[in-house]
XYZ file of N, CA and C in Angstrom:
651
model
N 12.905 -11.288 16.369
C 12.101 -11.257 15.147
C 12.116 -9.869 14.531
N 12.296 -9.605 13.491
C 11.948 -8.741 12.374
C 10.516 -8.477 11.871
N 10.153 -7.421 11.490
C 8.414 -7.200 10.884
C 9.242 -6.359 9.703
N 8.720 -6.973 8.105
C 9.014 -6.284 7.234
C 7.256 -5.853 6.749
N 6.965 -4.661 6.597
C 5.577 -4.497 6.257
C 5.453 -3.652 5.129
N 4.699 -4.023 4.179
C 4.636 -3.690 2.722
C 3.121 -3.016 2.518
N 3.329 -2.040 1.560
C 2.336 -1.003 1.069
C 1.949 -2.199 0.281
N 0.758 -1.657 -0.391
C 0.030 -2.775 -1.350
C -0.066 -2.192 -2.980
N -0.568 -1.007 -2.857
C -1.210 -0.833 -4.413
C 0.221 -0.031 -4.817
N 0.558 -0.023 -5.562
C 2.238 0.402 -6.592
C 3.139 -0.191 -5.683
N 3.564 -0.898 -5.081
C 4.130 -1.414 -4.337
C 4.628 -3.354 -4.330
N 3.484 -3.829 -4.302
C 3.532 -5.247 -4.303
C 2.442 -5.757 -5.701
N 1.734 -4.456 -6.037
C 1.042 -4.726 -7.315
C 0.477 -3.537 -8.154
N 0.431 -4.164 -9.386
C -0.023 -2.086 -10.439
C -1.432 -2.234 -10.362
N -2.167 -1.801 -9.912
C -3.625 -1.820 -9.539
C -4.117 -0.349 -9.789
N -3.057 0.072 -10.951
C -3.691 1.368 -11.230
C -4.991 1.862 -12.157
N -4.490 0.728 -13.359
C -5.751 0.239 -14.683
C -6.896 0.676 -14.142
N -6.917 -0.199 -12.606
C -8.716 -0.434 -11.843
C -8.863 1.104 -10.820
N -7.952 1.385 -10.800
C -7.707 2.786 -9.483
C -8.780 3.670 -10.692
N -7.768 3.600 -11.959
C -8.019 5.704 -12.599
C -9.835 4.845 -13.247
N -9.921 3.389 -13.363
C -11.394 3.384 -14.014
C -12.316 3.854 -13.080
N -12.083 2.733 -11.806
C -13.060 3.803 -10.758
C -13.503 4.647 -10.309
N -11.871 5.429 -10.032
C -12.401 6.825 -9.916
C -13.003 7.758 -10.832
N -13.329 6.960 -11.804
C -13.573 7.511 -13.726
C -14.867 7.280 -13.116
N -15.569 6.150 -12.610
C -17.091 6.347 -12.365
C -17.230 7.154 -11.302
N -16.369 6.934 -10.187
C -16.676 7.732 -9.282
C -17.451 9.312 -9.258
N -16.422 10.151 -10.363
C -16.952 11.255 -10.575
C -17.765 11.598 -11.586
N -18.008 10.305 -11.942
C -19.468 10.365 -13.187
C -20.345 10.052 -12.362
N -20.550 9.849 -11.315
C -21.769 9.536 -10.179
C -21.822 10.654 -9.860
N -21.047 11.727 -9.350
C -21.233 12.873 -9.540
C -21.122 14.167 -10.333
N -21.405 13.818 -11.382
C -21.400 14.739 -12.853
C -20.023 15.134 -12.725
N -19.383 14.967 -12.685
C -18.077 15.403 -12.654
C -16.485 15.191 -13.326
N -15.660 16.080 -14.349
C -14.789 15.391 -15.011
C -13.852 14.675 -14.447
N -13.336 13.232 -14.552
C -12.179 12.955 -13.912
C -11.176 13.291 -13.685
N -10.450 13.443 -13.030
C -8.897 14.166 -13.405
C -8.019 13.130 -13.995
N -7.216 13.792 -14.202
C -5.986 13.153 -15.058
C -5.014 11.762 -14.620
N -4.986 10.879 -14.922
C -4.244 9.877 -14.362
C -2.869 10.210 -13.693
N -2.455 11.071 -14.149
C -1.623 11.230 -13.403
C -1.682 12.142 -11.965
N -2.783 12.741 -11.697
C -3.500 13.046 -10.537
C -4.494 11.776 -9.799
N -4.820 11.163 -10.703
C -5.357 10.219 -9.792
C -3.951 9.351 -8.998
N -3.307 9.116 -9.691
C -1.974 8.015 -9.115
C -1.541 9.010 -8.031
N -1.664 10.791 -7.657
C -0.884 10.977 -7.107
C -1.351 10.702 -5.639
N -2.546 10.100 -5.679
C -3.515 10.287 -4.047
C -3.765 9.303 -3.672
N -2.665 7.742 -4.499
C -2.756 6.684 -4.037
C -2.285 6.211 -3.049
N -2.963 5.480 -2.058
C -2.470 5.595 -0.761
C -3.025 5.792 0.264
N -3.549 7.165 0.282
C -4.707 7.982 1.096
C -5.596 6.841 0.967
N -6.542 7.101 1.982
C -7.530 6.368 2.436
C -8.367 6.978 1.830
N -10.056 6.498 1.122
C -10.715 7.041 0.156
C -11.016 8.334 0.241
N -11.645 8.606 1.848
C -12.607 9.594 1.591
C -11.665 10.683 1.504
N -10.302 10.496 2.008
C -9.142 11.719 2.151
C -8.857 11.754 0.798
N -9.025 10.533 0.138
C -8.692 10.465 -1.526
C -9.421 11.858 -2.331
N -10.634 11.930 -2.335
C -11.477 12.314 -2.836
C -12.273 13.272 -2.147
N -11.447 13.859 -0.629
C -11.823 15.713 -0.321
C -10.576 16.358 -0.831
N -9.230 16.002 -1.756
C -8.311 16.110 -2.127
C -8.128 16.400 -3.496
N -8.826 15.673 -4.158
C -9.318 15.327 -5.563
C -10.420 16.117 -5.805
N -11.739 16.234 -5.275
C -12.949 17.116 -5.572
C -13.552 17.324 -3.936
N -12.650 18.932 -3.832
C -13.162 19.412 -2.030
C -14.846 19.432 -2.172
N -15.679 19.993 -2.967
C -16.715 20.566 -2.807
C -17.655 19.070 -3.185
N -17.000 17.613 -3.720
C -18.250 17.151 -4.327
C -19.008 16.358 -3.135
N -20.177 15.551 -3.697
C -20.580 14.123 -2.370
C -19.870 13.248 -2.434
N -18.466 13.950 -1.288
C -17.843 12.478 -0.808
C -18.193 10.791 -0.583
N -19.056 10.877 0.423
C -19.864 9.813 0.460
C -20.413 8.762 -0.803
N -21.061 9.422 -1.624
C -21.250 9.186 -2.811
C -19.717 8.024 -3.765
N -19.207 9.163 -3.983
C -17.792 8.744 -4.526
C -17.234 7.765 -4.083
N -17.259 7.479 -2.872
C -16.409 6.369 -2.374
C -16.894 4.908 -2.089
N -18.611 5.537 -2.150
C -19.590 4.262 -2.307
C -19.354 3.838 -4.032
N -19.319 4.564 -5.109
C -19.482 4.126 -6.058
C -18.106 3.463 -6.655
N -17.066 4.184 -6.069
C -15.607 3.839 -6.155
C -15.698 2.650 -5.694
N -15.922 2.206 -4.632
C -15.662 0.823 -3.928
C -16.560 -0.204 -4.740
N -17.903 0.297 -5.220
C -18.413 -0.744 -5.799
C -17.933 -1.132 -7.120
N -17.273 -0.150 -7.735
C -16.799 -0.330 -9.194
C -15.317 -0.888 -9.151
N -14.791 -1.208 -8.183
C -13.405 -1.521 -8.116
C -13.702 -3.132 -7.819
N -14.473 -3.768 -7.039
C -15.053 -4.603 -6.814
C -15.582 -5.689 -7.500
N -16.487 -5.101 -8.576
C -17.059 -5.456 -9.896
C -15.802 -5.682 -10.763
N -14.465 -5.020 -10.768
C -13.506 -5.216 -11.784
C -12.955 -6.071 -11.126
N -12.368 -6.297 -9.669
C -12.219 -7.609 -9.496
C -12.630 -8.690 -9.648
N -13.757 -9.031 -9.562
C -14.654 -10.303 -9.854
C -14.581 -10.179 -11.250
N -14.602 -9.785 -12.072
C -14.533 -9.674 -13.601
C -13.001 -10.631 -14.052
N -11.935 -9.513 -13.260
C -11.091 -9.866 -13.670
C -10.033 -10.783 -12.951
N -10.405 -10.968 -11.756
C -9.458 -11.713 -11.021
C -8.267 -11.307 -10.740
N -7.492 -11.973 -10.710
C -5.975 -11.851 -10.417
C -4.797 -10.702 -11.116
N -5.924 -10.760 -12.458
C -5.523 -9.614 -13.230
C -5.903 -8.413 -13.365
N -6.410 -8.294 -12.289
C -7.099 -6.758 -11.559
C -6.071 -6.432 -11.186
N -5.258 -6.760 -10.049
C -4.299 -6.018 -9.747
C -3.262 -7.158 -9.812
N -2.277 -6.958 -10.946
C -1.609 -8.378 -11.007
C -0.084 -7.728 -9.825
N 0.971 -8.541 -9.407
C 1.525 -8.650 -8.814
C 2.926 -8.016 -9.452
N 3.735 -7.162 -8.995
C 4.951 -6.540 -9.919
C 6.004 -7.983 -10.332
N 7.085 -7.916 -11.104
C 7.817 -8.652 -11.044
C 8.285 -8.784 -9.850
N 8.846 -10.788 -9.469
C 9.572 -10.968 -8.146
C 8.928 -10.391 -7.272
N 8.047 -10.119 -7.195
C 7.252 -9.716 -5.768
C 6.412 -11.139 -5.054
N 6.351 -12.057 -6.005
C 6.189 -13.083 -5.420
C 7.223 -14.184 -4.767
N 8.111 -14.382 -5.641
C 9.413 -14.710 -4.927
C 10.012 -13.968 -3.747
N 9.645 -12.589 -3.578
C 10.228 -12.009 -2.511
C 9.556 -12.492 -1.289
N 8.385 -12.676 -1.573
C 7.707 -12.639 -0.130
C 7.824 -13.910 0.073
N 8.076 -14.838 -0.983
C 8.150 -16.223 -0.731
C 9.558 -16.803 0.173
N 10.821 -16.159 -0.308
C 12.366 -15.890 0.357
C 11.591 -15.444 1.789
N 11.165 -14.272 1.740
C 11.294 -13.853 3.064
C 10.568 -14.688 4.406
N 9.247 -15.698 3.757
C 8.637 -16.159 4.482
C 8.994 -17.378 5.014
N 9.946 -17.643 4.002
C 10.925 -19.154 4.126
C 11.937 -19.034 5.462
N 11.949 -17.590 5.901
C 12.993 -17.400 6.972
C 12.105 -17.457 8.451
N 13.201 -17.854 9.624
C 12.472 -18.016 10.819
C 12.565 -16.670 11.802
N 13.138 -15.439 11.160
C 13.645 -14.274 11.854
C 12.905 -13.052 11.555
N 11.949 -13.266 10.334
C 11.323 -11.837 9.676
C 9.917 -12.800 9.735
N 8.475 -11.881 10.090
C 7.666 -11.546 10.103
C 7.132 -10.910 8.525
N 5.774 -10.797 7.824
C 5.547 -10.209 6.846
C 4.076 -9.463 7.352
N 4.270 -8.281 7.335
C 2.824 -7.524 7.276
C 2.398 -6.628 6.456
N 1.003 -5.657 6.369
C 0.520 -4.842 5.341
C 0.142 -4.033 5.850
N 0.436 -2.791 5.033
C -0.552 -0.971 5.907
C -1.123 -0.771 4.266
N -1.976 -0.555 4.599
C -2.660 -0.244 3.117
C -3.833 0.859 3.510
N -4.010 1.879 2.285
C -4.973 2.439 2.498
C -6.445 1.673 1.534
N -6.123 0.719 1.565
C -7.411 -0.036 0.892
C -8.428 -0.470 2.140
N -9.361 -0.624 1.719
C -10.317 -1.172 2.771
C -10.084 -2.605 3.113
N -10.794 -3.385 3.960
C -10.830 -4.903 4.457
C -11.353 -5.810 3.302
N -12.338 -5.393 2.913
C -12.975 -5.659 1.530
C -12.018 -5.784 0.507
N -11.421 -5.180 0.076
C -10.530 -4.874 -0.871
C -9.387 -5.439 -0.704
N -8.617 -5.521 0.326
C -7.115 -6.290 0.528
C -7.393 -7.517 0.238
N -8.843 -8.102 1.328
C -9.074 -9.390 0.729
C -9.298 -10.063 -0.043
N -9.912 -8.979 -1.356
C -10.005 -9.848 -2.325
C -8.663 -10.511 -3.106
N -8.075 -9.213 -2.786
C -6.803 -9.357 -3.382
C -5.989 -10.333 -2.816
N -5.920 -10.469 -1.492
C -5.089 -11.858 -0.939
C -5.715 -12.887 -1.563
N -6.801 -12.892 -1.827
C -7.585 -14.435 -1.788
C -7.374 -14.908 -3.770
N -7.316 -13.344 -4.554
C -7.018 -13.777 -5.738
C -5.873 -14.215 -6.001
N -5.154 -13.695 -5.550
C -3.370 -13.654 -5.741
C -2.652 -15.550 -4.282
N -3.297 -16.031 -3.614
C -3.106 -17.089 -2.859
C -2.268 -16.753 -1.879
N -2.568 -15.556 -1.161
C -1.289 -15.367 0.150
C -1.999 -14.945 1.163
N -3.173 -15.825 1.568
C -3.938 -15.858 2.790
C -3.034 -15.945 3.931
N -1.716 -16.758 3.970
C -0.712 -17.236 4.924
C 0.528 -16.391 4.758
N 0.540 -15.305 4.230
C 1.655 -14.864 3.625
C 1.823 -13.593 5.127
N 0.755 -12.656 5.603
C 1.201 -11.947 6.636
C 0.593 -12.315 7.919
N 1.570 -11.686 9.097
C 0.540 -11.874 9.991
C -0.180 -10.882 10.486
N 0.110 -10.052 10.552
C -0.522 -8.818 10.289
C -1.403 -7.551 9.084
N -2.758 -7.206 8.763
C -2.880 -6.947 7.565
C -3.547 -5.513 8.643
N -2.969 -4.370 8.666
C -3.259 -3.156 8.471
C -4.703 -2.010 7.285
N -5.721 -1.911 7.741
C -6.295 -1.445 6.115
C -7.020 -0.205 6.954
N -7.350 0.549 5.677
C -8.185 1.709 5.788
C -9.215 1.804 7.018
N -9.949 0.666 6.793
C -11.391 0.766 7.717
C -11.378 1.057 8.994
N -9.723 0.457 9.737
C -9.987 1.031 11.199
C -8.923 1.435 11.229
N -8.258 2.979 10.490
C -7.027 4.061 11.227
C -7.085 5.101 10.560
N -6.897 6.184 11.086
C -6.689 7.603 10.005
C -5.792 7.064 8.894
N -6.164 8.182 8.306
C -5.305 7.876 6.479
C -4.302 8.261 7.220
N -3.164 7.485 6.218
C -1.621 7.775 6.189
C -1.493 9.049 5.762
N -0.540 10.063 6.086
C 0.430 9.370 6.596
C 0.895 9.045 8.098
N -0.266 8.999 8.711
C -0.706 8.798 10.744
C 0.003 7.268 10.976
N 0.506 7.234 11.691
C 1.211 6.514 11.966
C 0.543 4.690 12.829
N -0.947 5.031 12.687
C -1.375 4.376 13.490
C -1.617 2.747 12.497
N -1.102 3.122 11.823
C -1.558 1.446 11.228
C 0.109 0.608 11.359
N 1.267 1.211 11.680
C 2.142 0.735 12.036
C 2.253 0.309 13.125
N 1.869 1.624 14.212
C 1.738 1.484 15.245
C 1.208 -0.780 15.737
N -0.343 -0.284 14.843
C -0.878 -1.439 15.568
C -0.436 -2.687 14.589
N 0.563 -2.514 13.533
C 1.203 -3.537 13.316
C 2.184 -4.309 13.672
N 2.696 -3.235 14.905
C 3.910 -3.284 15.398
C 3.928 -4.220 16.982
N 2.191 -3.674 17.785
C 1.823 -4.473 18.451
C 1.073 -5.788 18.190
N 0.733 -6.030 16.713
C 0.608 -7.368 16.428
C 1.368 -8.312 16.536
N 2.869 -8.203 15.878
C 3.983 -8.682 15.779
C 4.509 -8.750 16.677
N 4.493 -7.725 17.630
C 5.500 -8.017 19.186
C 6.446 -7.335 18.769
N 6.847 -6.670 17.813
C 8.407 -5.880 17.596
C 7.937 -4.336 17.873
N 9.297 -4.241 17.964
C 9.687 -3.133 18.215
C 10.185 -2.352 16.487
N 10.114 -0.674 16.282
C 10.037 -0.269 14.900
C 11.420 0.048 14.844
N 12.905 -0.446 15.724
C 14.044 -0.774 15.349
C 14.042 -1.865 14.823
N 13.573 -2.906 14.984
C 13.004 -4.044 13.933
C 12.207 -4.391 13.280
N 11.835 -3.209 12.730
C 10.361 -3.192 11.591
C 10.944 -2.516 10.706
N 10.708 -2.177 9.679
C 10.448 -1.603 8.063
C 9.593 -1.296 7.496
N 8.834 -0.440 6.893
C 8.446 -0.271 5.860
C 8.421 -0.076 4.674
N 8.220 -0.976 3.376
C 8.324 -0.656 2.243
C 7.403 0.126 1.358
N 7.443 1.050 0.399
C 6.322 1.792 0.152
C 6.541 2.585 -1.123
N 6.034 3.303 -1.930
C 6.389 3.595 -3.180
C 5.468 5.251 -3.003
N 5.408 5.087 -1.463
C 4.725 6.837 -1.865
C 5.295 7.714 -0.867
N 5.359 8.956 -1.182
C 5.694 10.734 -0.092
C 5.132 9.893 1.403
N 3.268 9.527 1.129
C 2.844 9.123 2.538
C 3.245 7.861 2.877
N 3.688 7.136 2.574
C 4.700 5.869 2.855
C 5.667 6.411 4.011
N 6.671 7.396 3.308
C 7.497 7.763 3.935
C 7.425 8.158 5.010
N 6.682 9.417 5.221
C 6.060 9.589 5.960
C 5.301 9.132 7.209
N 4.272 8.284 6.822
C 3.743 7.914 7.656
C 5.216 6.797 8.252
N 6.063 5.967 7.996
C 7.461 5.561 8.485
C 8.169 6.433 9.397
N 8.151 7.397 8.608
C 9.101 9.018 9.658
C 7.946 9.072 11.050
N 6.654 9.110 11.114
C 5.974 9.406 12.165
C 5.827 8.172 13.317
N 5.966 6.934 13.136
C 6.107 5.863 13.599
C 7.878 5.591 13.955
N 8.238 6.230 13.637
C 9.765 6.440 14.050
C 10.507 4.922 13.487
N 10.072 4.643 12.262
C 10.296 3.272 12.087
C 11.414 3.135 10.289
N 12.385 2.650 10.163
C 13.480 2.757 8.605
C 12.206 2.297 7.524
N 12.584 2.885 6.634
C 11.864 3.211 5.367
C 12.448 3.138 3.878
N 11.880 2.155 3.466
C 12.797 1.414 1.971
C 11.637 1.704 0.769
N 12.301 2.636 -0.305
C 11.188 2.811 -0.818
C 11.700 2.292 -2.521
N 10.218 1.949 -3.470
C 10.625 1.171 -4.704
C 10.142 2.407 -5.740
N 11.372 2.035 -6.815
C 11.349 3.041 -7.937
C 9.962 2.345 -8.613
N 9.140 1.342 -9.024
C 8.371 1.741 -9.954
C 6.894 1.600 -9.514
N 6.581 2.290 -8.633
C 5.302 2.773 -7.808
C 4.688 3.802 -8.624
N 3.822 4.615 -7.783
C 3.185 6.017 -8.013
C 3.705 7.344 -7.786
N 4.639 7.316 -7.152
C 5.584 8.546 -6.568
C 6.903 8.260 -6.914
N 7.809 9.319 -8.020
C 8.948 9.311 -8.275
C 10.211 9.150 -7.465
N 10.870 8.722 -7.849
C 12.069 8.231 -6.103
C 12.151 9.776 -5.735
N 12.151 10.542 -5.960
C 12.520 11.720 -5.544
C 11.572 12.689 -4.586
N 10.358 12.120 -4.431
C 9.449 12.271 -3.572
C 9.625 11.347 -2.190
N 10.428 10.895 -2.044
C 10.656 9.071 -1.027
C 11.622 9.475 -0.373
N 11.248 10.889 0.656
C 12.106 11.546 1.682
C 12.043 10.572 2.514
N 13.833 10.677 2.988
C 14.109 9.446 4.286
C 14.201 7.709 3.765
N 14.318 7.664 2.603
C 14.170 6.558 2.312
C 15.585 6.062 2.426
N 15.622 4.616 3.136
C 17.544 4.153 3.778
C 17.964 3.611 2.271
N 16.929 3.579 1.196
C 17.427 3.157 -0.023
C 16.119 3.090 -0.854
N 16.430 2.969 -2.201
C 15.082 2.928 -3.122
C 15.871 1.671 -4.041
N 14.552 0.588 -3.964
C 14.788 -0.400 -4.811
C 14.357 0.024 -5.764
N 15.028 -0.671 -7.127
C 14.755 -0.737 -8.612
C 14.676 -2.277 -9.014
N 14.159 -3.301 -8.029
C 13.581 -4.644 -8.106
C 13.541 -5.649 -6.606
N 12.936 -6.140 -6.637
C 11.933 -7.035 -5.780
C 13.679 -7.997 -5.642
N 14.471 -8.459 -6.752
C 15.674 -9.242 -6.271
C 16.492 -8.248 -5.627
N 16.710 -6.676 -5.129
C 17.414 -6.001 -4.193
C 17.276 -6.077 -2.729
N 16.107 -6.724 -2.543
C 15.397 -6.481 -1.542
C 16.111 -6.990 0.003
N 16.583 -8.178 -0.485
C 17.059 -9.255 0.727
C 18.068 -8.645 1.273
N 19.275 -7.733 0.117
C 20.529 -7.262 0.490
C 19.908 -5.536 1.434
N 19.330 -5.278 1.026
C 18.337 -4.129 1.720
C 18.261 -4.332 2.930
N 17.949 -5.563 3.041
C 17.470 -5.706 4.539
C 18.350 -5.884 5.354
N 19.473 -6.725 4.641
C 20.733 -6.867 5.254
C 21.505 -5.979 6.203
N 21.409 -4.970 4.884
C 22.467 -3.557 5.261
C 21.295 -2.891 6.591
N 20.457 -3.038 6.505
C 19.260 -2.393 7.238
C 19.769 -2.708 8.527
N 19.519 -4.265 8.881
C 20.259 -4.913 10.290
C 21.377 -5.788 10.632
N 22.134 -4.686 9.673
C 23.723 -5.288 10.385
C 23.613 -5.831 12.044
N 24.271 -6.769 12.298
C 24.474 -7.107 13.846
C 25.789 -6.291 14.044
């Protein structure tokens, strides 16, 4: 068996719209100007509170990540499915891949339990991994430990695992788990940040031949 395991937010969906609003209240909970979207996208990934001693060292962390989580939350239920809608072919991909009896599908996300789920449950891929990796129980990426224990979910070994990922800590956290690393051009991090990557997709239909070349017999 194979474990292919996929990042979540720029990755399998643009969930940025709801990322830069939140963190837009976030630091209005603490009087504070937001930064720039393109600083917010760059700390996507990180797990919150690493999000946001990164983003504002001196403010109430705590604070921020309570109000972040509740306002990201509220835009889901608002908006559903179209909170964080799904990239092109990212549904067909996982659908190909799940159709096979040799690959496994799992998730490392720095989102919380709360949060992945809503998103599985909006988007209909309750059955889609067997493994779901999240924030609430591992150091932020790029620590290797949410592979780690994805790796003992699955029963594989990280010569037969992957990670796909669209960020520096993607990579990364892949390089520290000693595990191949496939990273996608239209994420949060420019391909050129996606050190170690065995290739960078530019669509969800590259993917299968990716994997191919990945495990030649």
């Amino acid at each position: 068996m194979r474990l292919v395991v996929f990042d979540v937010d720029g990755t399998l969906v643009d969930s940025q719209a709801d990322i830069v609003a939140s963190m837009a209240a976030a630091f209005g909970a603490v009087e504070m100007p937001a930064p720039t979207r393109q600083d917010i996208l760059s700390i996507v990934g990180l797990s919150l509170p690493v999000a946001m001693r990164t983003l504002a060292p001196e403010a109430d962390h705590d604070r921020m990540v309570a109000v972040y989580k509740d306002s990201y939350a509220d835009l889901r239920m608002t908006k559903g499915a179209a909170s964080s809608p799904l990239y092109p072919g990212a549904r067909a991909a996982l659908d190909r891949l799940n159709g096979r009896d040799d690959i496994l599908l799992g998730i490392a996300t720095g989102k919380s339990k709360r949060g992945l789920d809503g998103l599985i449950d909006a988007h209909g891929l309750g059955g889609a991994f067997v493994t779901r990796q999240v924030a609430d129980f591992h150091p932020s990426k790029p620590h290797p430990s949410m592979l780690h224990a994805a790796m003992d979910e699955a029963g594989v070994y990280a010569a037969d695992a992957v990670m796909i990922g669209d960020t520096s800590f993607d990579a990364d956290m892949a390089e520290a788990a000693r595990m191949p690393f496939i990273g996608v051009s239209w994420g949060y991090h420019p391909p050129s940040r996606l050190n170690g990557a065995r290739t960078v997709l530019n669509s969800f239909d590259d993917l299968d031949d990716a994997l191919g070349a990945l495990w030649v017999e």
